[in-house]
């Protein structure tokens, strides 16, 4: 567990945390120095002036440390980026104050409210610094034609961005524990997840889209672990042959999803696993979901629906049906439900990608909600 958790950290994330600890120590020393002057121990406004001075000193110290150590940048745009750095920092501090006040009002203790609000600042600052201060190249949305539906109709969407390496490896890590010597990916798309899982495990890839099949054939040409690139999984009748059949963000595009589940279970050996990573929570279903051909977002009621629809001649054990990525769920609710966004922008996806190393540990908690759901069924 710990190996996987730490493996998704990049050097930049470690440097950020180390610099943060250093800045905290310096800020504590500066604050004590400032409040050693009697002037700042006076009335309410003088105390707040002391706090603002301590904060400003901390920002002025942390900026060059993050610029030169965390993000390994030089002197380019030093002063212009300092302004953006301040804006992101002030925004994060404002959010911290709101969260702290809300938690206190609800009835949480000072320690818990402080811990959670500081944690939010750490996440907001990192994402803001990474996407809006130190990596400010223009980001535009990416479109692709991915054929996920059973009828093979292309839909304009972006389920996973190739450049989001931390996110993609995070998703692939949820699958890799169940892979064996013979595996099949359903709805492989353009091969983003397959490129990671095939680093170690042999795969057969299936996708209904001819466009995607051509991409897969070119991408995995002469790849030693990609054995077959097929079209329709329903045409595959190699019963009792596979150690694992998996899909990532595919089942929601299939109206008769239980048909695919039952077919996949027949393909598995005894002891094999069927894995589906699917978008979660009907409350998050948006105009974007409808646009890209999602028939549903999954909940525990769909687990019961699957359970009731399984072939009674096949014995199975339900290993997992758990939610994950609660931070993504909150972002999706704001972006897609409240603001009505109908595209996934690369900028948004890369922010989540930046945060994965900090929020990945939440997967080990029994979360009541999340942006996605992991379903694992073992054939007995």
mmCIF file of C-alpha atoms in Angstrom:
data_model
loop_
_atom_site.group_PDB
_atom_site.id
_atom_site.type_symbol
_atom_site.label_atom_id
_atom_site.label_comp_id
_atom_site.label_asym_id
_atom_site.label_seq_id
_atom_site.Cartn_x
_atom_site.Cartn_y
_atom_site.Cartn_z
ATOM 1 C CA UNK A 1 0.000 0.000 0.000
ATOM 2 C CA UNK A 2 2.713 2.481 1.002
ATOM 3 C CA UNK A 3 4.826 1.586 -2.033
ATOM 4 C CA UNK A 4 1.974 2.440 -4.385
ATOM 5 C CA UNK A 5 1.129 5.613 -2.485
ATOM 6 C CA UNK A 6 4.675 6.982 -2.651
ATOM 7 C CA UNK A 7 5.282 5.793 -6.214
ATOM 8 C CA UNK A 8 2.836 8.362 -7.604
ATOM 9 C CA UNK A 9 4.853 11.226 -6.146
ATOM 10 C CA UNK A 10 7.175 13.060 -8.460
ATOM 11 C CA UNK A 11 10.230 14.962 -7.296
ATOM 12 C CA UNK A 12 8.307 18.220 -7.638
ATOM 13 C CA UNK A 13 5.736 17.144 -5.039
ATOM 14 C CA UNK A 14 8.421 16.154 -2.551
ATOM 15 C CA UNK A 15 10.244 19.452 -3.090
ATOM 16 C CA UNK A 16 6.982 21.362 -2.596
ATOM 17 C CA UNK A 17 6.340 19.719 0.765
ATOM 18 C CA UNK A 18 9.935 20.209 1.923
ATOM 19 C CA UNK A 19 9.910 23.880 0.937
ATOM 20 C CA UNK A 20 6.537 24.239 2.669
ATOM 21 C CA UNK A 21 7.959 22.898 5.931
ATOM 22 C CA UNK A 22 10.944 25.237 5.614
ATOM 23 C CA UNK A 23 8.702 28.248 4.976
ATOM 24 C CA UNK A 24 6.496 27.307 7.955
ATOM 25 C CA UNK A 25 9.555 27.284 10.252
ATOM 26 C CA UNK A 26 10.761 30.630 8.884
ATOM 27 C CA UNK A 27 7.283 32.132 9.148
ATOM 28 C CA UNK A 28 6.987 31.013 12.776
ATOM 29 C CA UNK A 29 10.318 32.667 13.581
ATOM 30 C CA UNK A 30 9.341 35.893 11.739
ATOM 31 C CA UNK A 31 5.933 36.002 13.484
ATOM 32 C CA UNK A 32 7.583 35.684 16.884
ATOM 33 C CA UNK A 33 10.031 38.431 15.951
ATOM 34 C CA UNK A 34 7.237 40.772 14.823
ATOM 35 C CA UNK A 35 5.114 40.186 17.920
ATOM 36 C CA UNK A 36 8.098 40.740 20.162
ATOM 37 C CA UNK A 37 7.478 44.451 19.479
ATOM 38 C CA UNK A 38 4.879 45.828 21.896
ATOM 39 C CA UNK A 39 3.234 47.867 19.118
ATOM 40 C CA UNK A 40 1.774 44.724 17.531
ATOM 41 C CA UNK A 41 0.403 43.444 20.838
ATOM 42 C CA UNK A 42 -2.013 46.324 21.116
ATOM 43 C CA UNK A 43 -5.586 46.496 19.854
ATOM 44 C CA UNK A 44 -7.316 44.264 17.306
ATOM 45 C CA UNK A 45 -6.120 46.204 14.251
ATOM 46 C CA UNK A 46 -2.480 46.257 15.368
ATOM 47 C CA UNK A 47 -2.529 42.512 15.941
ATOM 48 C CA UNK A 48 -3.956 41.947 12.471
ATOM 49 C CA UNK A 49 -1.325 44.269 10.989
ATOM 50 C CA UNK A 50 1.309 42.057 12.633
ATOM 51 C CA UNK A 51 -0.294 38.955 11.125
ATOM 52 C CA UNK A 52 -0.360 40.562 7.672
ATOM 53 C CA UNK A 53 3.315 41.494 7.923
ATOM 54 C CA UNK A 54 4.228 37.952 8.966
ATOM 55 C CA UNK A 55 2.181 36.582 6.067
ATOM 56 C CA UNK A 56 3.769 38.936 3.544
ATOM 57 C CA UNK A 57 7.269 38.040 4.714
ATOM 58 C CA UNK A 58 6.374 34.350 4.373
ATOM 59 C CA UNK A 59 5.135 34.903 0.803
ATOM 60 C CA UNK A 60 8.214 36.886 -0.179
ATOM 61 C CA UNK A 61 10.447 34.136 1.185
ATOM 62 C CA UNK A 62 8.470 31.202 -0.206
ATOM 63 C CA UNK A 63 8.197 32.589 -3.748
ATOM 64 C CA UNK A 64 11.899 32.326 -4.737
ATOM 65 C CA UNK A 65 12.191 29.015 -2.884
ATOM 66 C CA UNK A 66 9.327 27.514 -4.884
ATOM 67 C CA UNK A 67 10.492 29.128 -8.127
ATOM 68 C CA UNK A 68 14.081 27.950 -7.913
ATOM 69 C CA UNK A 69 13.773 24.750 -5.843
ATOM 70 C CA UNK A 70 10.293 23.290 -6.315
ATOM 71 C CA UNK A 71 9.677 24.154 -9.973
ATOM 72 C CA UNK A 72 13.360 24.511 -10.923
ATOM 73 C CA UNK A 73 12.820 27.765 -12.800
ATOM 74 C CA UNK A 74 15.345 30.530 -13.383
ATOM 75 C CA UNK A 75 15.010 34.289 -13.239
ATOM 76 C CA UNK A 76 12.625 34.563 -16.223
ATOM 77 C CA UNK A 77 9.469 36.600 -15.483
ATOM 78 C CA UNK A 78 10.506 36.826 -11.834
ATOM 79 C CA UNK A 79 8.444 39.882 -10.854
ATOM 80 C CA UNK A 80 5.406 39.217 -13.047
ATOM 81 C CA UNK A 81 5.097 35.701 -11.620
ATOM 82 C CA UNK A 82 5.454 37.129 -8.117
ATOM 83 C CA UNK A 83 2.138 38.943 -8.655
ATOM 84 C CA UNK A 84 0.410 35.741 -9.803
ATOM 85 C CA UNK A 85 1.968 33.911 -6.866
ATOM 86 C CA UNK A 86 0.428 36.441 -4.479
ATOM 87 C CA UNK A 87 -2.991 36.175 -6.109
ATOM 88 C CA UNK A 88 -3.057 32.378 -5.804
ATOM 89 C CA UNK A 89 -1.792 32.546 -2.215
ATOM 90 C CA UNK A 90 -4.379 35.123 -1.139
ATOM 91 C CA UNK A 91 -7.139 33.089 -2.774
ATOM 92 C CA UNK A 92 -6.019 29.960 -0.900
ATOM 93 C CA UNK A 93 -5.821 31.844 2.391
ATOM 94 C CA UNK A 94 -9.337 33.205 1.855
ATOM 95 C CA UNK A 95 -10.632 29.682 1.249
ATOM 96 C CA UNK A 96 -8.837 28.511 4.385
ATOM 97 C CA UNK A 97 -10.531 31.199 6.474
ATOM 98 C CA UNK A 98 -13.951 30.265 5.069
ATOM 99 C CA UNK A 99 -13.434 26.544 5.667
ATOM 100 C CA UNK A 100 -12.132 27.145 9.178
ATOM 101 C CA UNK A 101 -15.075 29.402 10.073
ATOM 102 C CA UNK A 102 -17.577 26.938 8.593
ATOM 103 C CA UNK A 103 -16.126 23.982 10.492
ATOM 104 C CA UNK A 104 -16.094 25.899 13.752
ATOM 105 C CA UNK A 105 -19.713 26.992 13.183
ATOM 106 C CA UNK A 106 -20.753 23.392 12.484
ATOM 107 C CA UNK A 107 -19.211 22.362 15.776
ATOM 108 C CA UNK A 108 -15.815 20.863 14.951
ATOM 109 C CA UNK A 109 -12.935 21.527 17.316
ATOM 110 C CA UNK A 110 -10.165 24.038 16.732
ATOM 111 C CA UNK A 111 -7.547 21.349 16.004
ATOM 112 C CA UNK A 112 -9.607 19.518 13.357
ATOM 113 C CA UNK A 113 -10.744 22.770 11.721
ATOM 114 C CA UNK A 114 -7.152 24.011 11.570
ATOM 115 C CA UNK A 115 -5.830 20.711 10.197
ATOM 116 C CA UNK A 116 -8.441 20.448 7.454
ATOM 117 C CA UNK A 117 -8.250 24.108 6.441
ATOM 118 C CA UNK A 118 -4.430 23.976 6.245
ATOM 119 C CA UNK A 119 -4.694 20.809 4.157
ATOM 120 C CA UNK A 120 -6.979 22.629 1.730
ATOM 121 C CA UNK A 121 -4.448 25.455 1.455
ATOM 122 C CA UNK A 122 -1.675 22.975 0.651
ATOM 123 C CA UNK A 123 -3.729 21.474 -2.186
ATOM 124 C CA UNK A 124 -5.026 24.775 -3.575
ATOM 125 C CA UNK A 125 -1.604 26.378 -3.478
ATOM 126 C CA UNK A 126 0.102 23.498 -5.253
ATOM 127 C CA UNK A 127 -2.522 23.270 -7.990
ATOM 128 C CA UNK A 128 -2.580 27.064 -8.386
ATOM 129 C CA UNK A 129 1.199 27.425 -8.458
ATOM 130 C CA UNK A 130 1.615 24.518 -10.857
ATOM 131 C CA UNK A 131 -1.082 25.546 -13.344
ATOM 132 C CA UNK A 132 -1.280 29.345 -13.076
ATOM 133 C CA UNK A 133 2.099 30.582 -11.847
ATOM 134 C CA UNK A 134 4.980 28.363 -12.859
ATOM 135 C CA UNK A 135 3.387 26.535 -15.809
ATOM 136 C CA UNK A 136 1.397 29.171 -17.610
ATOM 137 C CA UNK A 137 1.472 27.893 -21.191
ATOM 138 C CA UNK A 138 -1.887 28.292 -22.914
ATOM 139 C CA UNK A 139 -4.111 25.240 -22.401
ATOM 140 C CA UNK A 140 -6.943 24.350 -24.741
ATOM 141 C CA UNK A 141 -9.406 21.524 -24.616
ATOM 142 C CA UNK A 142 -8.692 18.369 -26.553
ATOM 143 C CA UNK A 143 -11.328 16.500 -28.495
ATOM 144 C CA UNK A 144 -11.261 12.938 -29.694
ATOM 145 C CA UNK A 145 -13.653 10.544 -31.357
ATOM 146 C CA UNK A 146 -13.908 7.559 -29.044
ATOM 147 C CA UNK A 147 -16.217 4.671 -29.868
ATOM 148 C CA UNK A 148 -17.431 3.311 -26.533
ATOM 149 C CA UNK A 149 -21.051 2.498 -27.182
ATOM 150 C CA UNK A 150 -22.193 -0.996 -28.080
ATOM 151 C CA UNK A 151 -23.209 0.291 -31.517
ATOM 152 C CA UNK A 152 -19.746 1.760 -32.055
ATOM 153 C CA UNK A 153 -20.888 5.346 -32.458
ATOM 154 C CA UNK A 154 -18.138 7.895 -31.906
ATOM 155 C CA UNK A 155 -18.660 10.499 -29.203
ATOM 156 C CA UNK A 156 -16.823 13.769 -28.754
ATOM 157 C CA UNK A 157 -15.153 13.524 -25.391
ATOM 158 C CA UNK A 158 -11.968 13.316 -23.408
ATOM 159 C CA UNK A 159 -12.126 10.692 -20.675
ATOM 160 C CA UNK A 160 -8.403 10.609 -19.981
ATOM 161 C CA UNK A 161 -5.711 12.999 -21.146
ATOM 162 C CA UNK A 162 -2.490 11.410 -22.286
ATOM 163 C CA UNK A 163 -0.319 14.005 -20.553
ATOM 164 C CA UNK A 164 -1.991 13.399 -17.173
ATOM 165 C CA UNK A 165 0.580 10.768 -16.227
ATOM 166 C CA UNK A 166 -0.087 10.729 -12.478
ATOM 167 C CA UNK A 167 -3.834 10.366 -13.048
ATOM 168 C CA UNK A 168 -3.446 7.615 -15.649
ATOM 169 C CA UNK A 169 -1.037 5.606 -13.491
ATOM 170 C CA UNK A 170 -3.369 6.065 -10.540
ATOM 171 C CA UNK A 171 -6.228 4.543 -12.544
ATOM 172 C CA UNK A 172 -4.035 1.762 -13.967
ATOM 173 C CA UNK A 173 -2.844 0.964 -10.435
ATOM 174 C CA UNK A 174 -6.399 0.062 -9.441
ATOM 175 C CA UNK A 175 -6.415 -2.572 -12.190
ATOM 176 C CA UNK A 176 -2.899 -3.992 -12.092
ATOM 177 C CA UNK A 177 -3.371 -5.960 -8.834
ATOM 178 C CA UNK A 178 -5.871 -8.207 -10.612
ATOM 179 C CA UNK A 179 -4.028 -8.821 -13.891
ATOM 180 C CA UNK A 180 -2.551 -12.200 -14.815
ATOM 181 C CA UNK A 181 -0.942 -14.004 -17.722
ATOM 182 C CA UNK A 182 -3.883 -13.445 -20.087
ATOM 183 C CA UNK A 183 -5.864 -10.188 -19.927
ATOM 184 C CA UNK A 184 -8.397 -8.316 -22.032
ATOM 185 C CA UNK A 185 -9.229 -4.603 -22.075
ATOM 186 C CA UNK A 186 -12.728 -3.706 -23.178
ATOM 187 C CA UNK A 187 -13.077 -0.324 -24.915
ATOM 188 C CA UNK A 188 -9.350 0.391 -25.047
ATOM 189 C CA UNK A 189 -9.874 3.764 -26.733
ATOM 190 C CA UNK A 190 -6.550 5.143 -27.912
ATOM 191 C CA UNK A 191 -4.553 2.969 -25.516
ATOM 192 C CA UNK A 192 -3.824 5.338 -22.648
ATOM 193 C CA UNK A 193 -4.382 2.776 -19.887
ATOM 194 C CA UNK A 194 -3.163 -0.139 -22.010
ATOM 195 C CA UNK A 195 0.173 1.626 -22.508
ATOM 196 C CA UNK A 196 0.709 1.415 -18.737
ATOM 197 C CA UNK A 197 -0.691 -2.034 -17.961
ATOM 198 C CA UNK A 198 1.144 -3.593 -20.934
ATOM 199 C CA UNK A 199 4.482 -2.511 -19.476
ATOM 200 C CA UNK A 200 4.313 -5.713 -17.396
ATOM 201 C CA UNK A 201 1.238 -7.717 -18.399
ATOM 202 C CA UNK A 202 0.143 -9.252 -21.740
ATOM 203 C CA UNK A 203 -3.066 -7.773 -23.148
ATOM 204 C CA UNK A 204 -5.700 -8.245 -25.809
ATOM 205 C CA UNK A 205 -7.413 -4.973 -26.735
ATOM 206 C CA UNK A 206 -10.961 -4.524 -28.018
ATOM 207 C CA UNK A 207 -12.636 -1.353 -29.262
ATOM 208 C CA UNK A 208 -15.600 -0.903 -31.601
ATOM 209 C CA UNK A 209 -14.276 2.288 -33.188
ATOM 210 C CA UNK A 210 -12.318 1.702 -36.409
ATOM 211 C CA UNK A 211 -10.565 5.025 -35.789
ATOM 212 C CA UNK A 212 -9.357 3.792 -32.410
ATOM 213 C CA UNK A 213 -8.392 0.407 -33.795
ATOM 214 C CA UNK A 214 -6.072 2.081 -36.295
ATOM 215 C CA UNK A 215 -4.515 4.151 -33.520
ATOM 216 C CA UNK A 216 -4.068 1.047 -31.361
ATOM 217 C CA UNK A 217 -2.468 -0.917 -34.201
ATOM 218 C CA UNK A 218 0.027 1.853 -34.892
ATOM 219 C CA UNK A 219 0.703 2.551 -31.224
ATOM 220 C CA UNK A 220 1.332 -1.058 -30.250
ATOM 221 C CA UNK A 221 2.950 -2.237 -33.489
ATOM 222 C CA UNK A 222 5.465 -4.953 -32.534
ATOM 223 C CA UNK A 223 4.710 -4.433 -28.838
ATOM 224 C CA UNK A 224 5.637 -7.716 -27.124
ATOM 225 C CA UNK A 225 2.768 -7.615 -24.614
ATOM 226 C CA UNK A 226 -0.107 -6.577 -26.903
ATOM 227 C CA UNK A 227 -1.226 -9.831 -28.464
ATOM 228 C CA UNK A 228 -4.469 -8.963 -30.259
ATOM 229 C CA UNK A 229 -6.434 -5.886 -31.300
ATOM 230 C CA UNK A 230 -10.055 -6.822 -31.865
ATOM 231 C CA UNK A 231 -13.344 -5.035 -32.448
ATOM 232 C CA UNK A 232 -16.414 -6.504 -30.748
ATOM 233 C CA UNK A 233 -15.926 -8.355 -27.470
ATOM 234 C CA UNK A 234 -19.208 -10.193 -28.102
ATOM 235 C CA UNK A 235 -17.503 -11.955 -31.027
ATOM 236 C CA UNK A 236 -14.872 -13.303 -28.639
ATOM 237 C CA UNK A 237 -15.974 -16.737 -27.432
ATOM 238 C CA UNK A 238 -12.766 -17.956 -25.796
ATOM 239 C CA UNK A 239 -14.672 -19.155 -22.746
ATOM 240 C CA UNK A 240 -12.778 -19.753 -19.494
ATOM 241 C CA UNK A 241 -9.567 -18.285 -20.957
ATOM 242 C CA UNK A 242 -8.728 -14.957 -19.294
ATOM 243 C CA UNK A 243 -7.292 -14.023 -15.925
ATOM 244 C CA UNK A 244 -8.786 -10.542 -16.111
ATOM 245 C CA UNK A 245 -11.242 -8.558 -18.239
ATOM 246 C CA UNK A 246 -11.269 -4.854 -17.427
ATOM 247 C CA UNK A 247 -12.593 -1.524 -18.650
ATOM 248 C CA UNK A 248 -12.045 2.106 -17.715
ATOM 249 C CA UNK A 249 -14.883 4.573 -18.330
ATOM 250 C CA UNK A 250 -16.646 2.332 -20.828
ATOM 251 C CA UNK A 251 -19.644 0.585 -19.245
ATOM 252 C CA UNK A 252 -21.602 3.819 -18.866
ATOM 253 C CA UNK A 253 -21.680 4.109 -22.677
ATOM 254 C CA UNK A 254 -23.407 0.723 -23.041
ATOM 255 C CA UNK A 255 -27.165 0.621 -22.576
ATOM 256 C CA UNK A 256 -27.286 -3.140 -21.973
ATOM 257 C CA UNK A 257 -24.270 -3.128 -19.682
ATOM 258 C CA UNK A 258 -25.251 -6.371 -17.911
ATOM 259 C CA UNK A 259 -24.992 -8.182 -21.261
ATOM 260 C CA UNK A 260 -21.307 -7.226 -21.390
ATOM 261 C CA UNK A 261 -20.764 -8.164 -17.745
ATOM 262 C CA UNK A 262 -22.203 -11.657 -18.242
ATOM 263 C CA UNK A 263 -20.247 -12.174 -21.462
ATOM 264 C CA UNK A 264 -17.031 -11.058 -19.763
ATOM 265 C CA UNK A 265 -17.585 -13.441 -16.855
ATOM 266 C CA UNK A 266 -17.906 -16.338 -19.301
ATOM 267 C CA UNK A 267 -14.540 -15.363 -20.800
ATOM 268 C CA UNK A 268 -12.839 -15.563 -17.399
ATOM 269 C CA UNK A 269 -11.108 -18.575 -15.915
ATOM 270 C CA UNK A 270 -12.166 -19.667 -12.463
ATOM 271 C CA UNK A 271 -10.424 -17.264 -10.118
ATOM 272 C CA UNK A 272 -10.360 -14.538 -12.798
ATOM 273 C CA UNK A 273 -11.484 -10.963 -12.247
ATOM 274 C CA UNK A 274 -13.886 -8.607 -14.018
ATOM 275 C CA UNK A 275 -13.035 -4.962 -13.306
ATOM 276 C CA UNK A 276 -14.947 -1.852 -14.259
ATOM 277 C CA UNK A 277 -14.013 1.723 -13.440
ATOM 278 C CA UNK A 278 -17.107 3.842 -14.044
ATOM 279 C CA UNK A 279 -18.325 7.408 -13.366
ATOM 280 C CA UNK A 280 -20.263 7.555 -10.125
ATOM 281 C CA UNK A 281 -23.309 9.195 -8.542
ATOM 282 C CA UNK A 282 -26.477 9.950 -10.524
ATOM 283 C CA UNK A 283 -26.604 13.364 -8.818
ATOM 284 C CA UNK A 284 -23.508 14.303 -10.859
ATOM 285 C CA UNK A 285 -25.145 13.386 -14.184
ATOM 286 C CA UNK A 286 -24.844 16.497 -16.341
ATOM 287 C CA UNK A 287 -25.405 17.847 -19.832
ATOM 288 C CA UNK A 288 -21.839 16.775 -20.552
ATOM 289 C CA UNK A 289 -22.623 13.162 -19.587
ATOM 290 C CA UNK A 290 -25.594 13.202 -21.925
ATOM 291 C CA UNK A 291 -23.597 14.807 -24.726
ATOM 292 C CA UNK A 292 -20.895 12.135 -24.723
ATOM 293 C CA UNK A 293 -23.326 9.237 -24.562
ATOM 294 C CA UNK A 294 -23.431 8.260 -20.904
ATOM 295 C CA UNK A 295 -26.556 6.230 -20.178
ATOM 296 C CA UNK A 296 -25.918 6.520 -16.452
ATOM 297 C CA UNK A 297 -23.571 7.337 -13.622
ATOM 298 C CA UNK A 298 -23.247 4.406 -11.240
ATOM 299 C CA UNK A 299 -24.343 4.007 -7.631
ATOM 300 C CA UNK A 300 -24.928 1.167 -5.206
ATOM 301 C CA UNK A 301 -28.326 0.569 -6.839
ATOM 302 C CA UNK A 302 -26.505 -0.386 -10.058
ATOM 303 C CA UNK A 303 -24.478 -2.928 -8.105
ATOM 304 C CA UNK A 304 -27.740 -4.528 -7.017
ATOM 305 C CA UNK A 305 -29.019 -4.341 -10.629
ATOM 306 C CA UNK A 306 -25.884 -6.125 -11.843
ATOM 307 C CA UNK A 307 -26.145 -8.681 -9.065
ATOM 308 C CA UNK A 308 -29.740 -9.511 -9.953
ATOM 309 C CA UNK A 309 -28.916 -9.770 -13.675
ATOM 310 C CA UNK A 310 -25.900 -12.068 -13.473
ATOM 311 C CA UNK A 311 -26.028 -15.501 -15.054
ATOM 312 C CA UNK A 312 -27.070 -17.832 -12.253
ATOM 313 C CA UNK A 313 -24.891 -20.612 -13.686
ATOM 314 C CA UNK A 314 -21.760 -18.583 -12.903
ATOM 315 C CA UNK A 315 -20.669 -18.335 -9.278
ATOM 316 C CA UNK A 316 -19.022 -15.043 -8.347
ATOM 317 C CA UNK A 317 -17.800 -13.077 -5.356
ATOM 318 C CA UNK A 318 -18.114 -9.309 -5.184
ATOM 319 C CA UNK A 319 -14.670 -8.054 -4.188
ATOM 320 C CA UNK A 320 -15.157 -4.290 -4.452
ATOM 321 C CA UNK A 321 -17.806 -1.726 -5.285
ATOM 322 C CA UNK A 322 -16.280 1.401 -3.810
ATOM 323 C CA UNK A 323 -16.310 5.118 -4.600
ATOM 324 C CA UNK A 324 -13.089 7.050 -5.095
ATOM 325 C CA UNK A 325 -11.865 10.560 -5.975
ATOM 326 C CA UNK A 326 -14.114 12.731 -3.761
ATOM 327 C CA UNK A 327 -12.165 15.857 -4.740
ATOM 328 C CA UNK A 328 -12.963 15.181 -8.388
ATOM 329 C CA UNK A 329 -16.642 14.756 -7.467
ATOM 330 C CA UNK A 330 -16.733 18.206 -5.887
ATOM 331 C CA UNK A 331 -15.015 19.737 -8.918
ATOM 332 C CA UNK A 332 -17.383 17.919 -11.294
ATOM 333 C CA UNK A 333 -20.416 19.155 -9.346
ATOM 334 C CA UNK A 334 -19.255 22.762 -9.572
ATOM 335 C CA UNK A 335 -18.025 22.674 -13.171
ATOM 336 C CA UNK A 336 -20.624 20.449 -14.810
ATOM 337 C CA UNK A 337 -23.743 20.784 -12.669
ATOM 338 C CA UNK A 338 -23.618 24.342 -11.375
ATOM 339 C CA UNK A 339 -21.669 26.089 -14.152
ATOM 340 C CA UNK A 340 -23.027 23.840 -16.915
ATOM 341 C CA UNK A 341 -19.669 23.179 -18.587
ATOM 342 C CA UNK A 342 -20.046 20.832 -21.567
ATOM 343 C CA UNK A 343 -16.402 20.073 -22.280
ATOM 344 C CA UNK A 344 -13.489 18.718 -20.293
ATOM 345 C CA UNK A 345 -10.648 21.192 -20.618
ATOM 346 C CA UNK A 346 -7.062 20.064 -20.451
ATOM 347 C CA UNK A 347 -6.461 22.734 -17.801
ATOM 348 C CA UNK A 348 -9.007 21.151 -15.454
ATOM 349 C CA UNK A 349 -7.685 17.639 -15.990
ATOM 350 C CA UNK A 350 -4.101 18.713 -15.372
ATOM 351 C CA UNK A 351 -5.097 20.339 -12.072
ATOM 352 C CA UNK A 352 -6.491 17.008 -10.888
ATOM 353 C CA UNK A 353 -3.344 15.349 -12.234
ATOM 354 C CA UNK A 354 -1.263 17.670 -10.048
ATOM 355 C CA UNK A 355 -3.323 16.831 -6.963
ATOM 356 C CA UNK A 356 -3.346 13.030 -7.319
ATOM 357 C CA UNK A 357 -0.177 12.510 -5.239
ATOM 358 C CA UNK A 358 -1.792 14.436 -2.371
ATOM 359 C CA UNK A 359 -5.273 12.903 -2.487
ATOM 360 C CA UNK A 360 -4.488 9.308 -3.507
ATOM 361 C CA UNK A 361 -4.471 8.156 0.122
ATOM 362 C CA UNK A 362 -8.199 8.896 0.338
ATOM 363 C CA UNK A 363 -8.764 5.706 -1.685
ATOM 364 C CA UNK A 364 -8.016 3.676 1.418
ATOM 365 C CA UNK A 365 -10.972 5.199 3.281
ATOM 366 C CA UNK A 366 -14.566 3.845 3.037
ATOM 367 C CA UNK A 367 -15.830 6.932 1.223
ATOM 368 C CA UNK A 368 -19.588 7.489 0.849
ATOM 369 C CA UNK A 369 -19.143 9.332 -2.458
ATOM 370 C CA UNK A 370 -16.666 9.976 -5.266
ATOM 371 C CA UNK A 371 -16.372 10.963 -8.904
ATOM 372 C CA UNK A 372 -15.799 7.323 -9.888
ATOM 373 C CA UNK A 373 -16.524 3.820 -8.717
ATOM 374 C CA UNK A 374 -14.304 0.718 -8.797
ATOM 375 C CA UNK A 375 -16.159 -2.563 -9.315
ATOM 376 C CA UNK A 376 -14.336 -5.883 -8.979
ATOM 377 C CA UNK A 377 -16.028 -9.282 -9.404
ATOM 378 C CA UNK A 378 -14.206 -12.600 -8.985
ATOM 379 C CA UNK A 379 -15.352 -15.689 -10.840
ATOM 380 C CA UNK A 380 -15.448 -18.757 -8.575
#
